[in-house]
CSV table of C-alpha atoms and ligand atoms in Angstrom, one decimal:
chain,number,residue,atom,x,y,z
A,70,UNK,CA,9.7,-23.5,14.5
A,71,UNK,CA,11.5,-20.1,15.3
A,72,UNK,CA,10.9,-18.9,18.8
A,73,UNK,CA,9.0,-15.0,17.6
A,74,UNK,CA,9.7,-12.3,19.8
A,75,UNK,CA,13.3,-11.3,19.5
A,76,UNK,CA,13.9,-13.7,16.1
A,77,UNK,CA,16.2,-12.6,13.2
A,78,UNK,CA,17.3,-8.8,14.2
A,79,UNK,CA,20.2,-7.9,11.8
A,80,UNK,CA,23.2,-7.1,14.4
A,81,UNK,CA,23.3,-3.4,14.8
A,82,UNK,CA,19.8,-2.5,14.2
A,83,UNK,CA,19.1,-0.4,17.0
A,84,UNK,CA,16.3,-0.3,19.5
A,85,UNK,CA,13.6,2.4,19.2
A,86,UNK,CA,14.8,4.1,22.3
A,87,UNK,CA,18.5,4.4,20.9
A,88,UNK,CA,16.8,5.4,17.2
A,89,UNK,CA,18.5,8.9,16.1
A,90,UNK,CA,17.0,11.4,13.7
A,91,UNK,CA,19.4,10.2,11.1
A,92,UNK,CA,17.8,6.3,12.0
A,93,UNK,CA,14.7,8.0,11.2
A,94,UNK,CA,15.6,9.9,8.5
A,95,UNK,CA,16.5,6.7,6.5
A,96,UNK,CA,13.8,4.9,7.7
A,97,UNK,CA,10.4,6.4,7.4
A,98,UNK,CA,8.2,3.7,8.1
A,99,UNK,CA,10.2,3.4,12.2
A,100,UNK,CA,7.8,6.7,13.0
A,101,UNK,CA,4.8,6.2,14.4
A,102,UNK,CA,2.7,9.2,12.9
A,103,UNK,CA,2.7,7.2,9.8
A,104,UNK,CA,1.1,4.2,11.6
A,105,UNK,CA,-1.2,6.1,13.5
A,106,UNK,CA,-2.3,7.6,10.1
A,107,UNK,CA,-2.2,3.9,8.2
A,108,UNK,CA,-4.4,2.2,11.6
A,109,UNK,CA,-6.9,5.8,11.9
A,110,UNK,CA,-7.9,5.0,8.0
A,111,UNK,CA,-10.8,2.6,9.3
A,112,UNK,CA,-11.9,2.2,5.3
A,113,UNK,CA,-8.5,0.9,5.1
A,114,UNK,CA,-8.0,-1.6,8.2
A,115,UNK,CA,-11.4,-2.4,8.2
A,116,UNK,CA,-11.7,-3.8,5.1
A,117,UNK,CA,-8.5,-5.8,5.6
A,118,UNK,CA,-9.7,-6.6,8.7
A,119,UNK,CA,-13.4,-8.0,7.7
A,120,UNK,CA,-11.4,-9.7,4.7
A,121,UNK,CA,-9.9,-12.2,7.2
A,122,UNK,CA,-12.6,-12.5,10.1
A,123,UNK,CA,-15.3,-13.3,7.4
A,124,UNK,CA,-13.3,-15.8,6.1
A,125,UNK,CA,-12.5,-18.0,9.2
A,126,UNK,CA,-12.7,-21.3,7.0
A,127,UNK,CA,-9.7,-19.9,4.6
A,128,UNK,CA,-7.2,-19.1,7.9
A,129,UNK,CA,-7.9,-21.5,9.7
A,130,UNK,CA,-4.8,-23.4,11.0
A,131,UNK,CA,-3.0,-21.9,7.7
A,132,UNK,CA,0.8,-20.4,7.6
A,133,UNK,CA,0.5,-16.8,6.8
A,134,UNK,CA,3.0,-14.5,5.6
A,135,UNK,CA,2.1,-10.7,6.6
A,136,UNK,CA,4.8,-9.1,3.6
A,137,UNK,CA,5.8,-5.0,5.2
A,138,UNK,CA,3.6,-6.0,8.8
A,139,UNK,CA,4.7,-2.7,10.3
A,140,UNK,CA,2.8,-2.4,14.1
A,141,UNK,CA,1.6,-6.2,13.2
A,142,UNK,CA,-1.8,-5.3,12.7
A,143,UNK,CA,-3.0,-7.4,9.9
A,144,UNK,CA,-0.4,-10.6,11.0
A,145,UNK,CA,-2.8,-10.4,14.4
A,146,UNK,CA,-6.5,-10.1,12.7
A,147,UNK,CA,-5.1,-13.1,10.5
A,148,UNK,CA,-3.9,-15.0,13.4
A,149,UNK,CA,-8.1,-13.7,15.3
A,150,UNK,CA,-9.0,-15.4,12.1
A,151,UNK,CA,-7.6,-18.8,12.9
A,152,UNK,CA,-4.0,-18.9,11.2
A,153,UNK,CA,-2.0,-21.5,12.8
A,154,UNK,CA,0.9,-19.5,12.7
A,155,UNK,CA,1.9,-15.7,11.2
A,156,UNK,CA,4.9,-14.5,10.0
A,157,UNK,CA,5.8,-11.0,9.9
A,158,UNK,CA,8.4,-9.5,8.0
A,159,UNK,CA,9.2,-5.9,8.2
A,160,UNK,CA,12.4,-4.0,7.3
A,161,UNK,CA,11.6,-1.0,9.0
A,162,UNK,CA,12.4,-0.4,12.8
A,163,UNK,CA,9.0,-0.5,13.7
A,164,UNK,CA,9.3,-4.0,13.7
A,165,UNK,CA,10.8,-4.1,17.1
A,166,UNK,CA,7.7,-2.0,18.6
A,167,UNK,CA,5.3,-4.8,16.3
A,168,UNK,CA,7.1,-7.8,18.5
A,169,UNK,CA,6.2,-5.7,21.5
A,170,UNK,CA,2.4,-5.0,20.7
A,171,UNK,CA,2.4,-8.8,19.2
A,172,UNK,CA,3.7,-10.0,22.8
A,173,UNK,CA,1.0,-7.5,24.7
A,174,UNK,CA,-1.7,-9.2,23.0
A,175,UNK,CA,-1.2,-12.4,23.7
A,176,UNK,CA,0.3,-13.8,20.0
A,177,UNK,CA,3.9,-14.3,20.9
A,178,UNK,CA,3.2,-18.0,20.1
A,179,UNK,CA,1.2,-17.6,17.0
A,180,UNK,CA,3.5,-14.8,15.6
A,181,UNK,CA,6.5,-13.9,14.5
A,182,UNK,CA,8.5,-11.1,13.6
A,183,UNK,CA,11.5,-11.0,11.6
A,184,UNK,CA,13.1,-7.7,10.7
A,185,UNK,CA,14.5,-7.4,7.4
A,186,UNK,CA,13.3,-6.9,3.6
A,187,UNK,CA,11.9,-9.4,2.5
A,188,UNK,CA,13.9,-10.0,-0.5
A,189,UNK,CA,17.0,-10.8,1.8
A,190,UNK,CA,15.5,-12.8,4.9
A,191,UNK,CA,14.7,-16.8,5.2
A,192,UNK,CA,11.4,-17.6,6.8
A,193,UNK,CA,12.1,-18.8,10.6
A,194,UNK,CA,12.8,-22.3,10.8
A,195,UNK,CA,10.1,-24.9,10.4
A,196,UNK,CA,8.6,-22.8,7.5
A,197,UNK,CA,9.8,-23.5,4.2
A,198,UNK,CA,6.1,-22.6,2.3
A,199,UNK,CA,3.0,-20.4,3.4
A,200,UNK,CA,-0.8,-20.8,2.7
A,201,UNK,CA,-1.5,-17.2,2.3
A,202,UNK,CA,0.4,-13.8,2.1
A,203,UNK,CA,-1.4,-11.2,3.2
A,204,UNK,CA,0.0,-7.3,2.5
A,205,UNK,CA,-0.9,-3.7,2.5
A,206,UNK,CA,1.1,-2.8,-0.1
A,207,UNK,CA,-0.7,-0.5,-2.3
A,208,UNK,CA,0.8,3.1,-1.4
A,209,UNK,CA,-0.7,5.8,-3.2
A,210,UNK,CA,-2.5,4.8,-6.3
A,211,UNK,CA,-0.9,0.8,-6.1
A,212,UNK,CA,2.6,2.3,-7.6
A,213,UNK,CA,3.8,4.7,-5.9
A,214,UNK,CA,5.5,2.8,-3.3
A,215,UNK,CA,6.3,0.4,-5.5
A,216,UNK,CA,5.9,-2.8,-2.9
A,217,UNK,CA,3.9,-4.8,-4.8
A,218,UNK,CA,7.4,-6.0,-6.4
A,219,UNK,CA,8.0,-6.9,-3.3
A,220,UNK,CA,4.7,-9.2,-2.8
A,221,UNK,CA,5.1,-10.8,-6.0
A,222,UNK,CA,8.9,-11.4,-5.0
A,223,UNK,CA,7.8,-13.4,-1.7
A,224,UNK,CA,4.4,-15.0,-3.3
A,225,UNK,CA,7.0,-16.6,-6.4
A,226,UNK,CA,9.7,-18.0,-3.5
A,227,UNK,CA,6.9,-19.2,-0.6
A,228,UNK,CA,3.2,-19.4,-1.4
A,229,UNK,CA,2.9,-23.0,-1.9
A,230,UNK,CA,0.6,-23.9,-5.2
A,231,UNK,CA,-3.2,-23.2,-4.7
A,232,UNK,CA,-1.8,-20.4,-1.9
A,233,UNK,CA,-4.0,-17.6,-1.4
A,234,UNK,CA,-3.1,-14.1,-1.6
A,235,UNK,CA,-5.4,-11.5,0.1
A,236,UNK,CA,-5.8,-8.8,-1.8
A,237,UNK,CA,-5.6,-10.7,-5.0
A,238,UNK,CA,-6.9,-8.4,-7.8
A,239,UNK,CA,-5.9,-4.2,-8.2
A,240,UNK,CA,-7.6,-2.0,-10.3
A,241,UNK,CA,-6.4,1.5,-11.5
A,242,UNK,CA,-9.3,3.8,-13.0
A,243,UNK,CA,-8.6,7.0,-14.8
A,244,UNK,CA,-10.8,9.7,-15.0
A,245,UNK,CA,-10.8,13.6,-16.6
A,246,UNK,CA,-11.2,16.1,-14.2
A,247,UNK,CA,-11.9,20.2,-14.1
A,248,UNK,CA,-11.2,22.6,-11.3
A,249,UNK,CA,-10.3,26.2,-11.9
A,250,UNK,CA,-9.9,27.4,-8.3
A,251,UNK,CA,-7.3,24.2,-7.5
A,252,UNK,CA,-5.5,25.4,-10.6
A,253,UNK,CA,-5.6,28.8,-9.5
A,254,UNK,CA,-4.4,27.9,-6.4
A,255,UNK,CA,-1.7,25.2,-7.2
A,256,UNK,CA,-0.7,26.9,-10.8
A,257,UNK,CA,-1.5,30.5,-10.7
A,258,UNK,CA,0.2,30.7,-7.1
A,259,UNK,CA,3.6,30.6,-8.8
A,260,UNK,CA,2.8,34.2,-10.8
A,261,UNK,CA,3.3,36.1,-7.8
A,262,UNK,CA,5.2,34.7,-4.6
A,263,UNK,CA,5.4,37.6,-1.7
A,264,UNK,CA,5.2,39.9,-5.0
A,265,UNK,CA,8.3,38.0,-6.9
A,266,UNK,CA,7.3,36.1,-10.1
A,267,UNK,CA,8.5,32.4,-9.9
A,268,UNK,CA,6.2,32.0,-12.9
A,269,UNK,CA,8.9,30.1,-14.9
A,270,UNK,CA,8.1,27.2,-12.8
A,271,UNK,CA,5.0,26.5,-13.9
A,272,UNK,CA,5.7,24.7,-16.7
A,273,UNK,CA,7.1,22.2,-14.7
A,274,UNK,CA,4.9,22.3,-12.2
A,275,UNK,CA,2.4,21.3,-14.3
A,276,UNK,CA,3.9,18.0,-15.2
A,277,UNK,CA,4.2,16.9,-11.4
A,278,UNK,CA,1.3,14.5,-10.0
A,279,UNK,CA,-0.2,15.6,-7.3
A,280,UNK,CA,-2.0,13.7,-4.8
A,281,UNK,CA,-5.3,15.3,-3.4
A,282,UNK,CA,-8.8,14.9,-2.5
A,283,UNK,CA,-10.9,15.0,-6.0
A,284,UNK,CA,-14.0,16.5,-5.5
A,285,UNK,CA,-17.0,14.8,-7.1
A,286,UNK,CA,-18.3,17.9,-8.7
A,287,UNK,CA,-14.6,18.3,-10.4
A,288,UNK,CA,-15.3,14.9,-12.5
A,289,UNK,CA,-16.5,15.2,-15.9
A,290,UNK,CA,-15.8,11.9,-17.3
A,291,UNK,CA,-16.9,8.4,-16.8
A,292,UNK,CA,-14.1,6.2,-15.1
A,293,UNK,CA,-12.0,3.9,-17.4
A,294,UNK,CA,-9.5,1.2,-16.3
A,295,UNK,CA,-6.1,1.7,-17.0
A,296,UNK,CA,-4.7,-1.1,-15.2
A,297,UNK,CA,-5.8,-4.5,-13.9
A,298,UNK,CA,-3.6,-6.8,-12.1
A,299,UNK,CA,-4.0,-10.7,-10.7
A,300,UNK,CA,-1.9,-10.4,-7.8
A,301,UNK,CA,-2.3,-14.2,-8.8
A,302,UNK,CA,-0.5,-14.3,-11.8
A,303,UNK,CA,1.3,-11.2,-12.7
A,304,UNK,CA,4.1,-9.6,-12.9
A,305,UNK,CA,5.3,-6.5,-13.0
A,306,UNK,CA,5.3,-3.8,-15.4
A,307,UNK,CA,4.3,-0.2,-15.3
A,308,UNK,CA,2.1,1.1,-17.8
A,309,UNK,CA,3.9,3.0,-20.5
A,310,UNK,CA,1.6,5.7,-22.3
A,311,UNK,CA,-1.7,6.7,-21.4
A,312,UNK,CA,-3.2,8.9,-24.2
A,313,UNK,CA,-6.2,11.1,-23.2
A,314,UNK,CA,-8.7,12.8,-25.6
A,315,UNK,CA,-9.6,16.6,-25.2
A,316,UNK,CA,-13.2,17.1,-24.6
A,317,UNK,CA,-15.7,20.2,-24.7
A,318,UNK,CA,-15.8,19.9,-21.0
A,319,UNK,CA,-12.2,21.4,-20.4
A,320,UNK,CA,-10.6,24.7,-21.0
A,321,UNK,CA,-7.2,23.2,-20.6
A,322,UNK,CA,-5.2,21.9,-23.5
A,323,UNK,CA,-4.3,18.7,-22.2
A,324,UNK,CA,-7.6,18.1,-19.1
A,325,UNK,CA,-5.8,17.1,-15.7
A,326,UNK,CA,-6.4,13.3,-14.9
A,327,UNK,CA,-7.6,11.7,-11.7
A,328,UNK,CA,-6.3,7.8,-10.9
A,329,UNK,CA,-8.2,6.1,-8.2
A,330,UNK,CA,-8.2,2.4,-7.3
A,331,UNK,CA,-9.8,-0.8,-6.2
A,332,UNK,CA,-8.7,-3.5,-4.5
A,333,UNK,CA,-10.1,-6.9,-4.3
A,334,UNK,CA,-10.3,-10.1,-2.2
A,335,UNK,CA,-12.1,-12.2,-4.3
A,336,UNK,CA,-10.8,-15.5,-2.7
A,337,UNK,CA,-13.5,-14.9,0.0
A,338,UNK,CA,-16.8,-16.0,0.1
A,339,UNK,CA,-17.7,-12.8,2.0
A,340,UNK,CA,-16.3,-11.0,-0.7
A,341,UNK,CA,-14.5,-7.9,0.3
A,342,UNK,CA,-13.3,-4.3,-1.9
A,343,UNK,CA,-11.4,-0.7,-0.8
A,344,UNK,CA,-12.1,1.4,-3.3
A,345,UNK,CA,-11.6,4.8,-4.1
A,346,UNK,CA,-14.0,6.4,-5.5
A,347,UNK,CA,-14.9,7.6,-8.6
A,348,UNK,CA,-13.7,3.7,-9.1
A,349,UNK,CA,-17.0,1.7,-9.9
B,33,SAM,C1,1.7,0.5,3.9
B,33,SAM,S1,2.7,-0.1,5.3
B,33,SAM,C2,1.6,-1.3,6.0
B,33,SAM,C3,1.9,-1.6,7.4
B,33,SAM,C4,1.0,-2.6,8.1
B,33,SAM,N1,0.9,-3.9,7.4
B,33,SAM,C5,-0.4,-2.0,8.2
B,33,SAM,O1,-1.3,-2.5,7.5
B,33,SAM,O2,-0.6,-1.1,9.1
B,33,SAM,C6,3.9,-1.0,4.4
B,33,SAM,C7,5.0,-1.6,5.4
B,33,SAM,O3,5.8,-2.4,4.6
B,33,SAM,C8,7.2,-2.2,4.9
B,33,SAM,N2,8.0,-2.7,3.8
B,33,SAM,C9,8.0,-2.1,2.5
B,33,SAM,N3,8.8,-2.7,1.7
B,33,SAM,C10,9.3,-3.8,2.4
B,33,SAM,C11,10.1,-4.9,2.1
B,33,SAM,N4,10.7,-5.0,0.8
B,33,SAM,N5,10.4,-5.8,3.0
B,33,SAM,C12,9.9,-5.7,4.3
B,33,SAM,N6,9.1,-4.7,4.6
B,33,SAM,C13,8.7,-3.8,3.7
B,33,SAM,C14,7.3,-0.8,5.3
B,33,SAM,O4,8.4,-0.5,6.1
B,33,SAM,C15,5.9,-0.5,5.9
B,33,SAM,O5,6.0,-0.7,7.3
């Protein structure tokens, strides 16, 4: 068994004290607004969190893989849960502050950290399988960070048949929406820009996604799933076309769309779900 804190830093990587705005600038995921901003969503690392502590029986004295475990928050709820032993594998240079907060809290022994992607690392020694990968993978809308390539990468070379994977189902729902001032604002904005018209960007504009807050009120159509995914069995591919039909409802040619999602854990007996609504 690999000893944890300190295990498997690339040479060179460099400490978050000697970390440079060009360090940074390549690495996103070493700042720790995003963290504070990933750990502050309670829906989020609640649900994650409840996921393993309601399932003691599944964790218990099981090898867990924690795939992108950037401050190490999940890799130390699974180890609260019972795991015999967690590994964390994060590329980004917040893994050097996760072996830190890991050691604080008393898991040095249970867990450990090894920087790198995961495509390119070997699990410490003494592990050659795992009994459940865990991840928080999703991003915005389950593809725009496109990590759960990444998941399915580790779950085909380590989870050991019969492994778990928590979450293990993802839903995407689409959805028409309507809102007139948001156009206005995000559209109509372009028309006049400190009195200069930048209009000819709007056709472009247009085509971008956005991602924002959907107010109920804006939805005028009943929720339909576009994509459904067994983390299980899958494997990748992005959905190609998604036609949409124009309804009384809009004044638009083609009506915006909304995506939301839903994320299940339905190994669990306490079964557990993050949604975003309007997902059923
Ligand atoms: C959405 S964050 C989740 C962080 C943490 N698990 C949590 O719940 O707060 C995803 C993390 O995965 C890491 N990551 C993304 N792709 C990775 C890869 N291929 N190998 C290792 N880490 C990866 C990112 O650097 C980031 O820290």
């Amino acid at each position: 068994m690999a000893s944890s804190a300190g295990a498997a830093t690339p040479p060179g990587a460099p400490e978050v004290e000697d970390m440079t705005a060009k360090d940074y600038y390549f690495d996103s995921y070493a700042h720790f607004g995003i963290h504070e901003e990933m750990l502050k969503d309670t829906v989020r690392t609640t649900a994650y969190r409840d996921a393993m502590l309601n399932n003691p029986h599944l964790f218990k004295d099981k090898v867990v893989l924690d795939v992108g475990c950037g401050t190490g928050v999940l890799s130390m709820f699974a180890a609260q849960a019972g795991a015999r032993h967690v590994i964390g594998v994060e590329m980004s240079g917040i893994a050097i502050s996760a072996r830190k907060i890991i050691a604080a809290n008393g898991f040095a022994d249970r867990i450990t950290v090894v920087k790198g992607k995961i495509e390119e690392i070997e699990l410490p020694d003494g592990f050659d399988k795992v009994d459940i990968i865990i991840s928080e993978w999703m991003g915005y809308f389950l593809l725009y960070e496109s990590m759960l390539n990444s998941v399915l990468f580790a779950r085909d070379k380590w989870l050991r048949p019969g492994g778990l994977l928590f979450p293990d189902k993802a839903e995407m729902y689409i959805c028409g929406i309507e809102d007139l001032e948001y156009r206005r604002q995000k559209l109509d904005f372009w028309d006049s820009v400190y009195g200069f018209d930048m209009s000819c960007i709007k056709s472009a504009a247009i085509l971008e996604p956005l991602v924002d807050i959907v107010e109920p009120a804006s939805v005028f159509s009943d929720s339909a799933p576009l994509l459904v995914r067994s983390c299980r069995v899958c494997r990748w591919r992005a959905p190609r076309r998604v036609r949409a039909a124009h309804t009384e409802h809009t004044t638009h040619r083609s009506p915006p769309l909304s995506l939301s999602l839903s994320l299940s854990l339905s190994s669990s007996h306490a079964r557990s779900r993050l949604t975003s609504p309007p997902a059923r």
